[in-house]
XYZ file of C-alpha atoms in Angstrom:
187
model
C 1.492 -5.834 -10.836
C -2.154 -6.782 -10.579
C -3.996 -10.210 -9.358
C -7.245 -9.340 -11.399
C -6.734 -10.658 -15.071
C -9.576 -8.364 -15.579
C -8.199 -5.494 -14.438
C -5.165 -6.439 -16.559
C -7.081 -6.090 -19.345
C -8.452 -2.797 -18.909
C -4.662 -1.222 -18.016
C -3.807 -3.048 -21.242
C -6.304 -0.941 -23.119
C -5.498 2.339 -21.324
C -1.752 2.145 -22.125
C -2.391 1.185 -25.689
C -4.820 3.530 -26.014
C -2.067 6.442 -24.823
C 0.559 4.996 -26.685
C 2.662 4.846 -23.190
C 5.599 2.972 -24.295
C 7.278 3.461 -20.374
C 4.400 1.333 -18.748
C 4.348 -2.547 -18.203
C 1.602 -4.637 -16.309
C 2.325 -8.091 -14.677
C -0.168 -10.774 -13.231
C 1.089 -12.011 -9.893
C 1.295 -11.598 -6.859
C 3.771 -8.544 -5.796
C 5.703 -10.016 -3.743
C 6.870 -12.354 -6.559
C 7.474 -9.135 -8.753
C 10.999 -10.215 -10.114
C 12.176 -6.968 -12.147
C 13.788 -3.681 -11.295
C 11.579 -0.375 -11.308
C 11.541 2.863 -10.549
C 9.103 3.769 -9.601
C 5.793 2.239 -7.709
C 2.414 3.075 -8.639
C -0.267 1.688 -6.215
C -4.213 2.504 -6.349
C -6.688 1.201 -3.826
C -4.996 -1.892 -2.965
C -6.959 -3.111 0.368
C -5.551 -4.424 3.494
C -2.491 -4.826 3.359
C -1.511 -4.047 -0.320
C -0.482 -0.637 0.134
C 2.006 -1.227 2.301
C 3.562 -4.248 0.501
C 3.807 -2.052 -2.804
C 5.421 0.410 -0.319
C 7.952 -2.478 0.865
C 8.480 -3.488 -2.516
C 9.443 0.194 -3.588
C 11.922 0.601 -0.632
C 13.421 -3.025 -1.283
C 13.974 -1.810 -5.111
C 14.612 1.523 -3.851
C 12.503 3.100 -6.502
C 9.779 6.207 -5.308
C 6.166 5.679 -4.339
C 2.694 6.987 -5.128
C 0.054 5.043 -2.840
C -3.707 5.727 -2.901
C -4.567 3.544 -0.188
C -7.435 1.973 0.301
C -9.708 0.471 2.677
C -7.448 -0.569 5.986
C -9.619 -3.198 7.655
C -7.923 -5.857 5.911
C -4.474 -5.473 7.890
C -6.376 -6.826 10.754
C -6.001 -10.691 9.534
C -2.143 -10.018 9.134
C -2.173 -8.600 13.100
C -4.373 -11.865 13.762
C -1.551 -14.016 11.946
C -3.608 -15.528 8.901
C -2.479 -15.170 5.237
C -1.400 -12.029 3.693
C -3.406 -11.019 -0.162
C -6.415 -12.727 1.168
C -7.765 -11.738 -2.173
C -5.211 -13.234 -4.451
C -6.008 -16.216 -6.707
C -3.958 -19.544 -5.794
C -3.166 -20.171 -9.152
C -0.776 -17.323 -9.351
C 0.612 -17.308 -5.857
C 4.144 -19.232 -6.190
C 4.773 -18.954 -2.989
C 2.946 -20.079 0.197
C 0.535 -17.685 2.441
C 2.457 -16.052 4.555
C 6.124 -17.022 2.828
C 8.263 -14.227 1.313
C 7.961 -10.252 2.124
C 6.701 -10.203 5.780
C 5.334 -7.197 7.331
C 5.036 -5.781 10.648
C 2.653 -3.227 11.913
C 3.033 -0.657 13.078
C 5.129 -0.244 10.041
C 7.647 2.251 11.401
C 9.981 1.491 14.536
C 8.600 5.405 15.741
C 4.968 4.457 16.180
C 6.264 0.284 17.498
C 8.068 2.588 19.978
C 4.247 4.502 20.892
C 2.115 1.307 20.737
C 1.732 -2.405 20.635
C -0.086 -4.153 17.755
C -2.752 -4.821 19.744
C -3.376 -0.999 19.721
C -2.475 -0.542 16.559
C -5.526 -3.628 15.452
C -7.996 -0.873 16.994
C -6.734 2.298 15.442
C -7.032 0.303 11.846
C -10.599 -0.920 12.850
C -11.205 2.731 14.223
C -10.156 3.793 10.896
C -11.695 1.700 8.293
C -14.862 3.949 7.843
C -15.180 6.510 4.558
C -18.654 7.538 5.661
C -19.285 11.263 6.188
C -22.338 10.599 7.738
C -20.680 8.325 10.591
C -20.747 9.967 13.951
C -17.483 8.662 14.642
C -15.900 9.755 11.730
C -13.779 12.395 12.655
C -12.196 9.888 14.954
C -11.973 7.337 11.678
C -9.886 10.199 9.842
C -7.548 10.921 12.438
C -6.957 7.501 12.698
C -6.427 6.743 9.261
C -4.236 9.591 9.517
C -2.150 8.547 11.963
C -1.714 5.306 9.855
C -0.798 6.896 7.346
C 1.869 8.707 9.307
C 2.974 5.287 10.286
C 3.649 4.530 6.892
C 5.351 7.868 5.554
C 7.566 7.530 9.223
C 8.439 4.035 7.400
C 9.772 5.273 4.637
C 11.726 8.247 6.188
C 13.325 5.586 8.405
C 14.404 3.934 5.083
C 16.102 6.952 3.487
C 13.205 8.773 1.773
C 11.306 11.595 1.641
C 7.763 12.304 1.565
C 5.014 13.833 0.955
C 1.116 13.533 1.236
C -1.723 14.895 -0.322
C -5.360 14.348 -1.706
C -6.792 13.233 -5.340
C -8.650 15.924 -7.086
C -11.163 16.433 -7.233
C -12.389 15.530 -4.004
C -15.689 13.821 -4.942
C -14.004 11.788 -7.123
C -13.292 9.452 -4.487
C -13.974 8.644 -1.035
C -10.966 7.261 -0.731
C -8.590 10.072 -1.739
C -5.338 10.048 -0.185
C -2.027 10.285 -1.759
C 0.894 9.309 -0.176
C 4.419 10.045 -2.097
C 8.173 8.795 -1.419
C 11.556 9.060 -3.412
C 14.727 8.355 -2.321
C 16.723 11.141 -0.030
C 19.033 13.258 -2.605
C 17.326 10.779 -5.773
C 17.277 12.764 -9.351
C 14.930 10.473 -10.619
């Protein structure tokens, strides 16, 4: 599922070009997504994104792998605007805001240690990928804890799950992995 006709195009390309015959792409927005998977793949969505691919996974009840990206994003939905700031109207059937609604912090363990208010700061905290920033091993513990958030989530939902980093490291700032399947799944 990908709002970027672009991007489209270039997944087109890479399946063809591995003869994947398992794969599918779909323009739209995710939330509109109407078929049954398996499982999720999700890479650098911002905001927001990663944890409505996550949703959508748990909702199908198909496993998870999430890169996440950038977090600063999720502060609009804690503000109440729009959700997929980024996506094109023409493809959005459904209103802003209509549709798979999310709450933060995503799992009821961390609503039960914080308030969203909170919660806005630790994602502002932790939308930083510079090494250089002084406050940046405060920005990774942050984004851990986040992160945490969203494995907890899933846990709470039956699954279990797993974290880890791309490799190599360099080849992104942005490098975490997180990974869910269903409790007892064989899939």
């Amino acid at each position: 599922v990908e709002a970027c006709e672009n991007d489209l195009s270039i997944a087109r390309r890479r399946i063809a070009s591995a003869a994947l015959q398992n794969v599918k792409v779909w323009h739209g927005d995710l939330a509109d997504f109407p078929e049954t998977f398996d499982l999720g793949l999700a890479t650098h969505l911002c905001g927001e994104g990663t944890d409505l691919a996550q949703a959508k996974c748990i909702e199908q009840g198909a496993a998870f792998v999430l890169t996440p990206c950038c977090l600063g994003m999720i502060k609009h939905v804690l503000e109440g605007c729009s959700r997929n700031r980024g996506v094109s109207a023409n493809i959005r059937s459904k209103l802003p805001g209509e549709g798979l609604r999310l709450s933060y912090p995503r799992s009821d363990w961390l609503q039960r240690q914080m308030e969203p208010d909170l919660y806005l700061q630790l994602v502002r905290l932790s939308d930083c990928n510079s090494g250089s920033d002084a406050s940046s091993g405060a920005a990774a513990a942050s984004k851990q804890l986040i992160d945490a958030d969203r494995l907890m989530r899933a846990a709470e939902a039956g699954y279990e799950t797993g974290c880890g980093k791309l490799w190599p490291l360099e080849a992104s700032a942005k490098n975490d992995v997180l990974v869910g399947w269903p409790f007892g799944s064989d899939r």
